[in-house]
CSV table of N, CA and C in Angstrom, one decimal:
chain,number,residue,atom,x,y,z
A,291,UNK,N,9.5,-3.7,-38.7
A,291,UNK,CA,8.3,-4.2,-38.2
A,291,UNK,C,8.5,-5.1,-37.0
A,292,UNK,N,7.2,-5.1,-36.2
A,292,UNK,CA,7.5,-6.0,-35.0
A,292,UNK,C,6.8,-7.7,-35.6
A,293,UNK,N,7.4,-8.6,-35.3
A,293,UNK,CA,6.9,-10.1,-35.1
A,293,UNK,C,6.6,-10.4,-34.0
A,294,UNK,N,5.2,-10.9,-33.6
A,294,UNK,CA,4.5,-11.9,-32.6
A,294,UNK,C,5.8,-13.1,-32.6
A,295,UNK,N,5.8,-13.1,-31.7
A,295,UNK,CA,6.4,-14.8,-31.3
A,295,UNK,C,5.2,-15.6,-30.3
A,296,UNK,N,4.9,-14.9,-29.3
A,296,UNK,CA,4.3,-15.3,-28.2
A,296,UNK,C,3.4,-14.5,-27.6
A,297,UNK,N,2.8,-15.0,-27.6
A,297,UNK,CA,1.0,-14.0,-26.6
A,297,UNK,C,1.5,-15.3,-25.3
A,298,UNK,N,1.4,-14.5,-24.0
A,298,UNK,CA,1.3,-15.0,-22.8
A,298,UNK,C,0.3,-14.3,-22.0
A,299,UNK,N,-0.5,-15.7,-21.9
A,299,UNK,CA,-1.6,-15.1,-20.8
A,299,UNK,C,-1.2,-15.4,-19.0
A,300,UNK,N,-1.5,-14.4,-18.5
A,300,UNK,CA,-1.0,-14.4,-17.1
A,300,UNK,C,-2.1,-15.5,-16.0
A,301,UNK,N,-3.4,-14.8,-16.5
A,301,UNK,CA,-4.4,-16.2,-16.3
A,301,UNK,C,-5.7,-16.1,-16.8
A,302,UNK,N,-6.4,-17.2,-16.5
A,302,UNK,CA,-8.1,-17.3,-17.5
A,302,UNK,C,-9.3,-16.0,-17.4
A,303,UNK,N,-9.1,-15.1,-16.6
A,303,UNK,CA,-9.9,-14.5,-16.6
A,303,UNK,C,-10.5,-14.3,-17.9
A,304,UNK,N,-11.2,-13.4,-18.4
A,304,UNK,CA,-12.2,-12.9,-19.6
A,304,UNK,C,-11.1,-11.7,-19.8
A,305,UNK,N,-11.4,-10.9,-19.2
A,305,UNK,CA,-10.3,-9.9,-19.4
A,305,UNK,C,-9.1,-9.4,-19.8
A,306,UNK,N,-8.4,-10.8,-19.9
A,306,UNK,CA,-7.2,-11.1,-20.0
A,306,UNK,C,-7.3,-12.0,-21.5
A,307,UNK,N,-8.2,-13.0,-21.6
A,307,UNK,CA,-8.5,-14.3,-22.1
A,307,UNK,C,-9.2,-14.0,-23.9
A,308,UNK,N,-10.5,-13.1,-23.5
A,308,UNK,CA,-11.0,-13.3,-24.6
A,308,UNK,C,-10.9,-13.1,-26.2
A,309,UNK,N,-9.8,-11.9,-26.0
A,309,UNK,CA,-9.6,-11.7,-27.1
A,309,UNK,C,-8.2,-12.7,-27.8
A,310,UNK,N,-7.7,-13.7,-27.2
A,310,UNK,CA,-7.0,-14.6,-27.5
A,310,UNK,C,-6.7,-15.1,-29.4
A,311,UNK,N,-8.0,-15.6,-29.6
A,311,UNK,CA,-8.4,-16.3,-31.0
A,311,UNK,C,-8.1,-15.3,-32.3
A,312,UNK,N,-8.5,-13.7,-31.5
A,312,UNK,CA,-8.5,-12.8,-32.9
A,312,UNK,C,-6.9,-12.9,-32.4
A,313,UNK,N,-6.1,-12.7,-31.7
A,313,UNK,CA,-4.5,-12.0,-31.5
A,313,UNK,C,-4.2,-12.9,-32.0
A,314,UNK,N,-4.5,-14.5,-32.3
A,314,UNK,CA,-3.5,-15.3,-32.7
A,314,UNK,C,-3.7,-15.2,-34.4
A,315,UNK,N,-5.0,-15.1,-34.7
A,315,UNK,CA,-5.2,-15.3,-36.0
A,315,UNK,C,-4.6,-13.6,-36.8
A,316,UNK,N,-4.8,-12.1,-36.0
A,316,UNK,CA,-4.1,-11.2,-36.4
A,316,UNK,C,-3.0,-11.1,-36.7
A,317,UNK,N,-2.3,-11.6,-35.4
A,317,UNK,CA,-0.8,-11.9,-35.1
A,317,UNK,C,0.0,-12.4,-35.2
A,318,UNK,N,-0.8,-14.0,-35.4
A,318,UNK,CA,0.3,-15.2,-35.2
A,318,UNK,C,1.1,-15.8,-34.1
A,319,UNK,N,2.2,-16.5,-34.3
A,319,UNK,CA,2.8,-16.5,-32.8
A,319,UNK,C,2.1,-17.6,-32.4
A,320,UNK,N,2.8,-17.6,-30.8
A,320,UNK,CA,1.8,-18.9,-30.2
A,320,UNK,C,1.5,-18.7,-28.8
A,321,UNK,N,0.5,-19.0,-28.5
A,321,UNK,CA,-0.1,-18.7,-27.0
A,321,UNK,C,0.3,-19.5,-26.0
A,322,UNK,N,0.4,-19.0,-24.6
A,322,UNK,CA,0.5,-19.6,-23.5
A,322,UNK,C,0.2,-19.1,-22.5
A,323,UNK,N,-0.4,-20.4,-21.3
A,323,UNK,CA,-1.7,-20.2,-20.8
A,323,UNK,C,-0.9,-20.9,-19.4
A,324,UNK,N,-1.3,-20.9,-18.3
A,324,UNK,CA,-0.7,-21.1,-17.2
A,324,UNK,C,-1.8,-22.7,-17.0
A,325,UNK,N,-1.1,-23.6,-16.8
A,325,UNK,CA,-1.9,-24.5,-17.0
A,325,UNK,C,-3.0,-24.9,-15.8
A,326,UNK,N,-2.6,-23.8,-14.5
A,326,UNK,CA,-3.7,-24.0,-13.9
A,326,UNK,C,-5.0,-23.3,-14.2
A,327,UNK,N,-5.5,-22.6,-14.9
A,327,UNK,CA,-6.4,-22.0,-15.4
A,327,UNK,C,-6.9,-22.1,-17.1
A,328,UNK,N,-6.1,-23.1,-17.5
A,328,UNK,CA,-6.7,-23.8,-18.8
A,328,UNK,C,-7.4,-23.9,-19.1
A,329,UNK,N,-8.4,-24.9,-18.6
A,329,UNK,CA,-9.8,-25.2,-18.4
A,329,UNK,C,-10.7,-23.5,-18.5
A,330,UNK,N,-10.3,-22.6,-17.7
A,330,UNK,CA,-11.3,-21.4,-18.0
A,330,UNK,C,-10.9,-20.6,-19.3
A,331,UNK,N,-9.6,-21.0,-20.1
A,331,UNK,CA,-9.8,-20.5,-21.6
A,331,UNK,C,-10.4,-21.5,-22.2
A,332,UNK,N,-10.2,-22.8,-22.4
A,332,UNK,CA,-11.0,-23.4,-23.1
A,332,UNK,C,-12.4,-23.4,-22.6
A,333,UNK,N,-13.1,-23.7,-21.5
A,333,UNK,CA,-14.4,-23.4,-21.4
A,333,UNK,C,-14.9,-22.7,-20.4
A,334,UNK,N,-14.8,-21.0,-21.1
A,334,UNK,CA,-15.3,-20.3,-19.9
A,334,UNK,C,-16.8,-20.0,-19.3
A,335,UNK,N,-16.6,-20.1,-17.9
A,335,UNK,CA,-17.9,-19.9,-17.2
A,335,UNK,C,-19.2,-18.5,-17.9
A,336,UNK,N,-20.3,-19.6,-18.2
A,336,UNK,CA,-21.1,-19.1,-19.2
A,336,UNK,C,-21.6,-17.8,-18.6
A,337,UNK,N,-21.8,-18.0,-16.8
A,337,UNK,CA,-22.3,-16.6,-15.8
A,337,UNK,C,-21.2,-15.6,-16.0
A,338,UNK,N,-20.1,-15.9,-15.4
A,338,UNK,CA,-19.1,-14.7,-16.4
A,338,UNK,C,-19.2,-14.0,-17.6
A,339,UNK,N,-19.3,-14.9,-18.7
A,339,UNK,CA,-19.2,-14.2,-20.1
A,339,UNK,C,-20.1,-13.5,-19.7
A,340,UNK,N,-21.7,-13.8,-19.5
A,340,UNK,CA,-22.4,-13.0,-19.9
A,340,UNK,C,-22.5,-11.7,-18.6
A,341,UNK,N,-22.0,-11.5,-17.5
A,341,UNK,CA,-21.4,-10.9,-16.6
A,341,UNK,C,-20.7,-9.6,-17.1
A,342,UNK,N,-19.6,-10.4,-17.8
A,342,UNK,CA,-18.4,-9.1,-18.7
A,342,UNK,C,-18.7,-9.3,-20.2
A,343,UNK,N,-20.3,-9.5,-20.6
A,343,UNK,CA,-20.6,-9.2,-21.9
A,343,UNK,C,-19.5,-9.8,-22.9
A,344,UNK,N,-19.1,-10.6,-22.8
A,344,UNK,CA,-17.8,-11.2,-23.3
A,344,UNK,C,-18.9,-12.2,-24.4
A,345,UNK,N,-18.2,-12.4,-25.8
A,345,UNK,CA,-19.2,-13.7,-26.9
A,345,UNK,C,-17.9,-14.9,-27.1
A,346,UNK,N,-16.9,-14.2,-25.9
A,346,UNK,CA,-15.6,-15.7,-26.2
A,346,UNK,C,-16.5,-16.7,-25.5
A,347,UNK,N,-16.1,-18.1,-26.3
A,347,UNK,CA,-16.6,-19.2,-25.8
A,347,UNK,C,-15.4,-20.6,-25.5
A,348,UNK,N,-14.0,-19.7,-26.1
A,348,UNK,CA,-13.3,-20.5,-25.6
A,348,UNK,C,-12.4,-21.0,-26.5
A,349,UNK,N,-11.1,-21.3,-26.2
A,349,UNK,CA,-10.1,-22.0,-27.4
A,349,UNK,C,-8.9,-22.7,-26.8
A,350,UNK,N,-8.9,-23.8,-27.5
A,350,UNK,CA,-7.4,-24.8,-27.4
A,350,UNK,C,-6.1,-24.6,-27.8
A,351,UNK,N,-6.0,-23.7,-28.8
A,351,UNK,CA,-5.3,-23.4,-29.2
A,351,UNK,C,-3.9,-22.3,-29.0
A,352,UNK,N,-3.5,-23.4,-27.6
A,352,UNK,CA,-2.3,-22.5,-26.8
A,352,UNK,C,-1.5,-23.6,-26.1
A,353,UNK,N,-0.5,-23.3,-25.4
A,353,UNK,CA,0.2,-24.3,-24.3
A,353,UNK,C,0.7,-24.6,-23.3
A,354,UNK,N,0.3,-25.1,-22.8
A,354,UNK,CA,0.2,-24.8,-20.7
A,354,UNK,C,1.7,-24.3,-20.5
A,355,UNK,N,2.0,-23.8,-19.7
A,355,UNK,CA,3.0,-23.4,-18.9
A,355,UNK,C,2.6,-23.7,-17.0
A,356,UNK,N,3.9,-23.9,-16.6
A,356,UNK,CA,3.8,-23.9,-15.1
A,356,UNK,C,5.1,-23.3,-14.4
A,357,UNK,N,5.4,-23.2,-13.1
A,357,UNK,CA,6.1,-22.8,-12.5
A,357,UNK,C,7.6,-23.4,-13.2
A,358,UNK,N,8.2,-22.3,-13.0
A,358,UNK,CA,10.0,-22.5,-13.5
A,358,UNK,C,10.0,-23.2,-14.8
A,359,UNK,N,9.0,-23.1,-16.1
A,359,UNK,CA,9.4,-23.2,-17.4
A,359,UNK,C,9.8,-21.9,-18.2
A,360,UNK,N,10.9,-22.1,-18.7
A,360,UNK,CA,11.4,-21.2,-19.5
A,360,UNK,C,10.9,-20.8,-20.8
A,361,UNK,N,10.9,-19.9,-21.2
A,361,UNK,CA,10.4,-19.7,-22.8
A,361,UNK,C,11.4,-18.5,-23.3
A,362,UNK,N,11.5,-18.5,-24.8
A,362,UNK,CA,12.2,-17.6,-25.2
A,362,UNK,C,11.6,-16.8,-26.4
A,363,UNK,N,12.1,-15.3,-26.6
A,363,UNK,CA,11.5,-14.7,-28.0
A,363,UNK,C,12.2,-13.9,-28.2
A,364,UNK,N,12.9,-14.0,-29.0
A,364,UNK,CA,14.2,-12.8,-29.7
A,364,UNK,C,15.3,-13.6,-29.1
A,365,UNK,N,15.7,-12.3,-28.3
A,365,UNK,CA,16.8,-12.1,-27.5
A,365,UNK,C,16.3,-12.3,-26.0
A,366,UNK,N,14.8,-12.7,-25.9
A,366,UNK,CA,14.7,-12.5,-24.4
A,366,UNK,C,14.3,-14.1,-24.1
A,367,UNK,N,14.8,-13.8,-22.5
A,367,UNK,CA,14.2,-15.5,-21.4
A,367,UNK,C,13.1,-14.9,-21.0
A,368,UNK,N,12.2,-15.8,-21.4
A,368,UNK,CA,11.0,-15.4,-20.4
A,368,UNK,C,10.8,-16.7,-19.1
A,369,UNK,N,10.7,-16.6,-17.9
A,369,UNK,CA,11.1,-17.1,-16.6
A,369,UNK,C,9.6,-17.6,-16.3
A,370,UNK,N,8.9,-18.5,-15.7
A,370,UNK,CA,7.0,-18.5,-15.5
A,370,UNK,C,7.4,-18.9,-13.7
A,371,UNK,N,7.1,-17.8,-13.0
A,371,UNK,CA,6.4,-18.5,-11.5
A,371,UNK,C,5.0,-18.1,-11.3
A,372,UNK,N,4.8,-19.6,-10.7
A,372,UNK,CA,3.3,-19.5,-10.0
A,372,UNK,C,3.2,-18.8,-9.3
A,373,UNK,N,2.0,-17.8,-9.5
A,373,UNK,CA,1.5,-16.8,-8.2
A,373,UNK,C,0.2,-17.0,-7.6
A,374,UNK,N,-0.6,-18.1,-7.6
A,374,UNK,CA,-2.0,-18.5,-7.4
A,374,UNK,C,-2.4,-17.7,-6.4
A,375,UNK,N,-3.7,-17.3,-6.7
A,375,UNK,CA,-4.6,-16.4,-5.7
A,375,UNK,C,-5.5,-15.8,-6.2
A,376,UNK,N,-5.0,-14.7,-6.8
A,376,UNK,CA,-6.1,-14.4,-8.1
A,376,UNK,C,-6.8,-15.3,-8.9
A,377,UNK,N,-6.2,-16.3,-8.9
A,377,UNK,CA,-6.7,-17.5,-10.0
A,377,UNK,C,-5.8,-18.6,-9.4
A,378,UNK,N,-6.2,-19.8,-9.6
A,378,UNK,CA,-5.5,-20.7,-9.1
A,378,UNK,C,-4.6,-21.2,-10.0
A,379,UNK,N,-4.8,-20.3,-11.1
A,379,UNK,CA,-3.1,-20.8,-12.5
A,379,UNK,C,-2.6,-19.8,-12.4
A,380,UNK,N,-2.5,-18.5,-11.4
A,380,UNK,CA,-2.3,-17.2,-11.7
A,380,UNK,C,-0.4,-17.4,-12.2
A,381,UNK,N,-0.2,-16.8,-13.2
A,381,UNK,CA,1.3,-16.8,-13.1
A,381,UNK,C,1.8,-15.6,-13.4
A,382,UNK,N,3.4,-14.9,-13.0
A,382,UNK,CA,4.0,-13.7,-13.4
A,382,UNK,C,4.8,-14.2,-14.4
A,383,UNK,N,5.3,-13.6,-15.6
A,383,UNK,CA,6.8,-13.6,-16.5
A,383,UNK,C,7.4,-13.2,-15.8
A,384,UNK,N,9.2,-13.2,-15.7
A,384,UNK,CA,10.0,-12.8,-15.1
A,384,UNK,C,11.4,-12.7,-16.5
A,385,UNK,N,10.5,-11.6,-17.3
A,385,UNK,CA,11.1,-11.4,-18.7
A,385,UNK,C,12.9,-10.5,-18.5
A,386,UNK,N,13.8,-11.2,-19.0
A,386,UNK,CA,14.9,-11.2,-19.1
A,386,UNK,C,15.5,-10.5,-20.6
A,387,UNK,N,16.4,-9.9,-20.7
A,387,UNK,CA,17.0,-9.4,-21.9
A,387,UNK,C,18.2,-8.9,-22.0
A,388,UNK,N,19.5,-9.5,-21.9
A,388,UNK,CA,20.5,-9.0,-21.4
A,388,UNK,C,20.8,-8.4,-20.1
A,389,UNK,N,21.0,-7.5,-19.6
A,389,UNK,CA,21.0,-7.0,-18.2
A,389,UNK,C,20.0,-6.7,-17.5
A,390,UNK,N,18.7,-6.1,-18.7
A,390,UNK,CA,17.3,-5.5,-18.5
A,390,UNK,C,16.8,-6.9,-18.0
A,391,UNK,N,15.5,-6.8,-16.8
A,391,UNK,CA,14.3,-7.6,-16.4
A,391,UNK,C,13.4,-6.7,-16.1
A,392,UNK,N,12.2,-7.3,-16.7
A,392,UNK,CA,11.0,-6.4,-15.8
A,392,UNK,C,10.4,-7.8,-15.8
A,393,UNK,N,9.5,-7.5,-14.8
A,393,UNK,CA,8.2,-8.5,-14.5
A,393,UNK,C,6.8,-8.3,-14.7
A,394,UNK,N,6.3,-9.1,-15.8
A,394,UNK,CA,4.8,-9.2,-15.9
A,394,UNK,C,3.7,-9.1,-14.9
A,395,UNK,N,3.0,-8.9,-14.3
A,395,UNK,CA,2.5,-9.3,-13.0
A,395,UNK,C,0.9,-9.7,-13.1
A,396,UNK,N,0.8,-9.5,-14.4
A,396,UNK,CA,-1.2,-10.2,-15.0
A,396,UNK,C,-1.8,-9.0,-13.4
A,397,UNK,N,-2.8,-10.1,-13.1
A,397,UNK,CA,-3.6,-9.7,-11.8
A,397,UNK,C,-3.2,-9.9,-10.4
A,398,UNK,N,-1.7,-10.4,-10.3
A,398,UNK,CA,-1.3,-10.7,-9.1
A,398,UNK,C,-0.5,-9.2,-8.4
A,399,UNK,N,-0.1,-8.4,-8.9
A,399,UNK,CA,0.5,-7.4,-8.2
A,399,UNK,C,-0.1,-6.5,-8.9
A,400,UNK,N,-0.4,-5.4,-8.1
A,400,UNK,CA,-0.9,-3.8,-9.1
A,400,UNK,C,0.0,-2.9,-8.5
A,401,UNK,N,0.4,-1.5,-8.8
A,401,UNK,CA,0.8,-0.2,-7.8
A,401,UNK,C,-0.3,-0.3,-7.0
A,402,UNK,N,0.0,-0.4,-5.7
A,402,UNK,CA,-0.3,-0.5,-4.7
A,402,UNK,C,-1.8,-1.0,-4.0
A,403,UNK,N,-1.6,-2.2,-4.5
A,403,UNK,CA,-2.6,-3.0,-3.9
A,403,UNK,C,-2.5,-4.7,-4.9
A,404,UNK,N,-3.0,-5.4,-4.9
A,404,UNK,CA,-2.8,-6.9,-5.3
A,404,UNK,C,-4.4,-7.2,-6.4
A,405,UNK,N,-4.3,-8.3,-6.6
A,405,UNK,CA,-5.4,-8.8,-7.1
A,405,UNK,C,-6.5,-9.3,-6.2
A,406,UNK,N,-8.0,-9.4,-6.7
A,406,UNK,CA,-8.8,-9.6,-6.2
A,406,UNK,C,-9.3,-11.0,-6.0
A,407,UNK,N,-9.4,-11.6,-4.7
A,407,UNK,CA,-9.8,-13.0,-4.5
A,407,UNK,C,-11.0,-13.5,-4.6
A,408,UNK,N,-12.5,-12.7,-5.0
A,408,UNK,CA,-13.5,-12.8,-4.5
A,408,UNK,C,-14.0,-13.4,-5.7
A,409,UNK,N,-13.5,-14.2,-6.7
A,409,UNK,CA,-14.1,-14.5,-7.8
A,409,UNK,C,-14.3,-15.4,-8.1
A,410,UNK,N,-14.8,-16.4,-8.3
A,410,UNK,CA,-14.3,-18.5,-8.6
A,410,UNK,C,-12.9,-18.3,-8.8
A,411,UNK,N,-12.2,-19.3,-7.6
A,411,UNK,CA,-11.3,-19.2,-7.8
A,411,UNK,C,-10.2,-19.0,-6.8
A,412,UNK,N,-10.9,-17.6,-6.8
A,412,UNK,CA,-9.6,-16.8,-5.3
A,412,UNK,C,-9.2,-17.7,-3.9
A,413,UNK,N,-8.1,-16.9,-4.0
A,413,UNK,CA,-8.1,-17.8,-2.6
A,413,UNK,C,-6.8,-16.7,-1.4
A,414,UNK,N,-7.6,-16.0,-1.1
A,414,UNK,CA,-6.8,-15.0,-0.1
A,414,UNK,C,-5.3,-15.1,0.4
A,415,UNK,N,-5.4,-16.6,0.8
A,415,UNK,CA,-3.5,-16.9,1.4
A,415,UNK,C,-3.1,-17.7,0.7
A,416,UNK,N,-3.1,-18.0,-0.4
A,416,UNK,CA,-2.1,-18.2,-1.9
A,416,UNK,C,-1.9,-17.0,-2.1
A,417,UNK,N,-2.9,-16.0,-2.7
A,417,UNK,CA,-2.2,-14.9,-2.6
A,417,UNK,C,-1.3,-14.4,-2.0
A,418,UNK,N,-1.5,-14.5,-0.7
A,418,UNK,CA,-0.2,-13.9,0.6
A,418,UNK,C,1.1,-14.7,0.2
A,419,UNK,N,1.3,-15.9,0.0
A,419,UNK,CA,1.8,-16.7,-0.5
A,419,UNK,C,2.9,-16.0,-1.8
A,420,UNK,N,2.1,-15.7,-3.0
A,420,UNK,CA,2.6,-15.8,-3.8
A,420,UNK,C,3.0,-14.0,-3.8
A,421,UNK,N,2.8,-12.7,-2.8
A,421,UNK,CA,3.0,-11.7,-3.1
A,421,UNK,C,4.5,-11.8,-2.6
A,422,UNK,N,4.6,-13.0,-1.1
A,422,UNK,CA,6.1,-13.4,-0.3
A,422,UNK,C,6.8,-13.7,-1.0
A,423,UNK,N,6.4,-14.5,-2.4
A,423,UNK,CA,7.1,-14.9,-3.1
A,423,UNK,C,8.1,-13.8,-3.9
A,424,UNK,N,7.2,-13.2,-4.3
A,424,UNK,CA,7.8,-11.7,-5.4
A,424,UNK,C,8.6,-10.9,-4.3
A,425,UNK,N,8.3,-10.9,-3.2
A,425,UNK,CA,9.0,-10.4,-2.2
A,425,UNK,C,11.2,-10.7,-2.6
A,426,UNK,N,11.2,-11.9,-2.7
A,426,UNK,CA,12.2,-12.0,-2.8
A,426,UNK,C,12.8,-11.4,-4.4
A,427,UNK,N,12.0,-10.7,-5.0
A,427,UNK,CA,12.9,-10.2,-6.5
A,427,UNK,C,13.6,-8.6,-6.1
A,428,UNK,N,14.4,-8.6,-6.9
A,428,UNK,CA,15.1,-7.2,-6.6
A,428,UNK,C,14.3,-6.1,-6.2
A,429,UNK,N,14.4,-5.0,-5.5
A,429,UNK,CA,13.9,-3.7,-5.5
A,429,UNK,C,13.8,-3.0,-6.7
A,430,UNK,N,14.6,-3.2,-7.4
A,430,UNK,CA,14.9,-1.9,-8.7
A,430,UNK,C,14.4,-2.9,-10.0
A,431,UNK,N,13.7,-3.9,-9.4
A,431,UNK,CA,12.9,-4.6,-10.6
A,431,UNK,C,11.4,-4.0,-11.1
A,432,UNK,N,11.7,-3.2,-12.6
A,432,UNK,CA,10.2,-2.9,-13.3
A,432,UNK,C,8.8,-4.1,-13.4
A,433,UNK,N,7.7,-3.5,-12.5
A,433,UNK,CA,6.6,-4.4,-12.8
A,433,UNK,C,5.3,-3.5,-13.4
A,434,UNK,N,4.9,-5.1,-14.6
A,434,UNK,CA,3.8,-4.7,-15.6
A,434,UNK,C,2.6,-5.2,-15.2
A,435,UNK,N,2.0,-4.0,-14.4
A,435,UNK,CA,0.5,-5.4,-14.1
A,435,UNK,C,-0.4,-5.5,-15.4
A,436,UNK,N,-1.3,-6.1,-15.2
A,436,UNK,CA,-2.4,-6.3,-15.9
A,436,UNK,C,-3.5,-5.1,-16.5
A,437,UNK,N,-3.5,-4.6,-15.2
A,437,UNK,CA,-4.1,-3.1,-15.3
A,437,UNK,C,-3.3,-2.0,-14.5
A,438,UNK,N,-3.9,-1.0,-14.8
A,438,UNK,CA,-3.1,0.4,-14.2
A,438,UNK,C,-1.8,0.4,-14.5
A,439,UNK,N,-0.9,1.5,-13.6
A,439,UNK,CA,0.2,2.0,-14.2
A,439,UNK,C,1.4,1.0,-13.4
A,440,UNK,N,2.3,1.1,-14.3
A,440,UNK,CA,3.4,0.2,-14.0
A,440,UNK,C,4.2,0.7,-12.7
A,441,UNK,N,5.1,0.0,-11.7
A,441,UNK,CA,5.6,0.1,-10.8
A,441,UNK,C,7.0,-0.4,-10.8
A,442,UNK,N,7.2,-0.6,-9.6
A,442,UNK,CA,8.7,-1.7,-9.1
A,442,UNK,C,8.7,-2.3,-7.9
A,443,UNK,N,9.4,-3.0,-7.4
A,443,UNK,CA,8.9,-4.0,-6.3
A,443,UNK,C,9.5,-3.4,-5.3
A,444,UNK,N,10.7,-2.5,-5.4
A,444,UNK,CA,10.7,-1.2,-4.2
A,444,UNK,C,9.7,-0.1,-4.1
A,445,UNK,N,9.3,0.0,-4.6
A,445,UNK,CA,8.0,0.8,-4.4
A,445,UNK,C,7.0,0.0,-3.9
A,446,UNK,N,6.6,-1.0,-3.9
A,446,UNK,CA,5.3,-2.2,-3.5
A,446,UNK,C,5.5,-2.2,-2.4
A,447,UNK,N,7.2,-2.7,-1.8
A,447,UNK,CA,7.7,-3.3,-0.9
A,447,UNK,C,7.6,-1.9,0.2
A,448,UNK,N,7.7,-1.0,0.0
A,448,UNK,CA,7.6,0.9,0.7
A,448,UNK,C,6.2,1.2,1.0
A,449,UNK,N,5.6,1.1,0.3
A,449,UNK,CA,3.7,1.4,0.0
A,449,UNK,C,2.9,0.6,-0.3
A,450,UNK,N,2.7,-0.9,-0.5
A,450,UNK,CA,1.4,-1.5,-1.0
A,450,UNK,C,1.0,-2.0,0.2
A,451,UNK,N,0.0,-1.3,0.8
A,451,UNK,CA,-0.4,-2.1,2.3
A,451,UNK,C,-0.9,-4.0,2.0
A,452,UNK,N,-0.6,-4.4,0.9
A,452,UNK,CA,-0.7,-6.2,0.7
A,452,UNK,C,0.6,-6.7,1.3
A,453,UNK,N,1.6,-6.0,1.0
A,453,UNK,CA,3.3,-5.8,1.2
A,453,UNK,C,3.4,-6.9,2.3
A,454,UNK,N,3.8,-8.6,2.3
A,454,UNK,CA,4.3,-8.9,3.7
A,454,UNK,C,5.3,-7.9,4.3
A,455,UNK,N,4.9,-8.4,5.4
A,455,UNK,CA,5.7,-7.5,6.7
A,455,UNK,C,4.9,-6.7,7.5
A,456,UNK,N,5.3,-5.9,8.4
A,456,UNK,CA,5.0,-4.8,9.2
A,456,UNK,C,3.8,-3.9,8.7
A,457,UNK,N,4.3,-3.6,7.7
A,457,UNK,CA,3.1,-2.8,7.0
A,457,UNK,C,2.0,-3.4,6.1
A,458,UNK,N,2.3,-4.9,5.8
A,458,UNK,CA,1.2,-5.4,5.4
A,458,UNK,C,0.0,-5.4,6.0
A,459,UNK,N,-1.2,-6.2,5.3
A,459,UNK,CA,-2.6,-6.2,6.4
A,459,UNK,C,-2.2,-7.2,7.0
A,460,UNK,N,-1.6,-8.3,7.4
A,460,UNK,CA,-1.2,-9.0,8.3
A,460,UNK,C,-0.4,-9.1,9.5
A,461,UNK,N,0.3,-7.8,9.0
A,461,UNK,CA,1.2,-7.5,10.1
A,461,UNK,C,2.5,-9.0,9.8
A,462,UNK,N,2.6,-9.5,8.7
A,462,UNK,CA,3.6,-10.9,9.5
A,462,UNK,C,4.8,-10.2,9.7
């Protein structure tokens, strides 16, 4: 059988967020929450919920994380960098396991295209910010976004027109 150790939320959205209270009480384990976006699990924006039909109203019952804290579960390191933009607590895992890593990527990286800034919150060039950042992880590194199908950051880095560089929308 599998054991919870850890539910990690990437960041406060609803989407990500609400079902939080039943996974802990089904599952157990302990939560963690990127401590820039805290504040939107414990009390999320009432226009939202009722927006994404969501009846979460919010919970304390987790523990901030921030850039470059370590966490562990089993056998694996779990690594936390800030990716702000999507959210201003947005964070990736940078899950480790003997020679194996993949990376988490919540709402900050998708197959080809990024997260959306247009929400409370966003903020366009953090985002640019934080995709430069992932820029520097391997090519042949597996990423898990939030939604849709999984990728790698040689593939992002080849086709995601967000991609710093030449082919990005900015041209840098």
């Amino acid at each position: 059988g599998i054991s919870v150790e850890k539910i990690l939320l990437t960041h406060g959205h609803l989407d990500h967020a609400a079902g939080l209270s039943e996974a802990l009480e089904m599952f157990g384990g302990k939560a963690f929450v990127p401590a820039g976006d805290a504040s939107l699990v414990r009390s999320p924006d009432s226009g939202l919920r009722q927006l994404m039909g969501s009846e979460f109203s919010g919970t304390d019952d987790f523990s901030a994380v921030s850039d470059g804290d370590r966490l562990t579960a089993g056998a694996m390191e779990i690594s936390v960098i800030a990716t702000p933009g999507h959210t201003p607590g947005s964070v990736c895992y940078l899950v480790t396991s003997g020679s194996q890593k993949v990376l988490i990527s919540g709402d900050t990286l998708f197959a080809g295209s990024v997260g959306r800034t247009d929400l409370p919150g966003g903020d366009p060039d953090e985002l640019d910010r934080s995709i430069a950042r992932l820029a520097e992880l391997s090519d042949d590194l597996p990423v898990f976004p939030g939604h849709g199908p999984e990728t790698d950051i040689g593939t992002e880095r080849a086709r995601n027109p967000f991609w710093p560089g030449e082919t990005g929308r900015k041209g840098k």
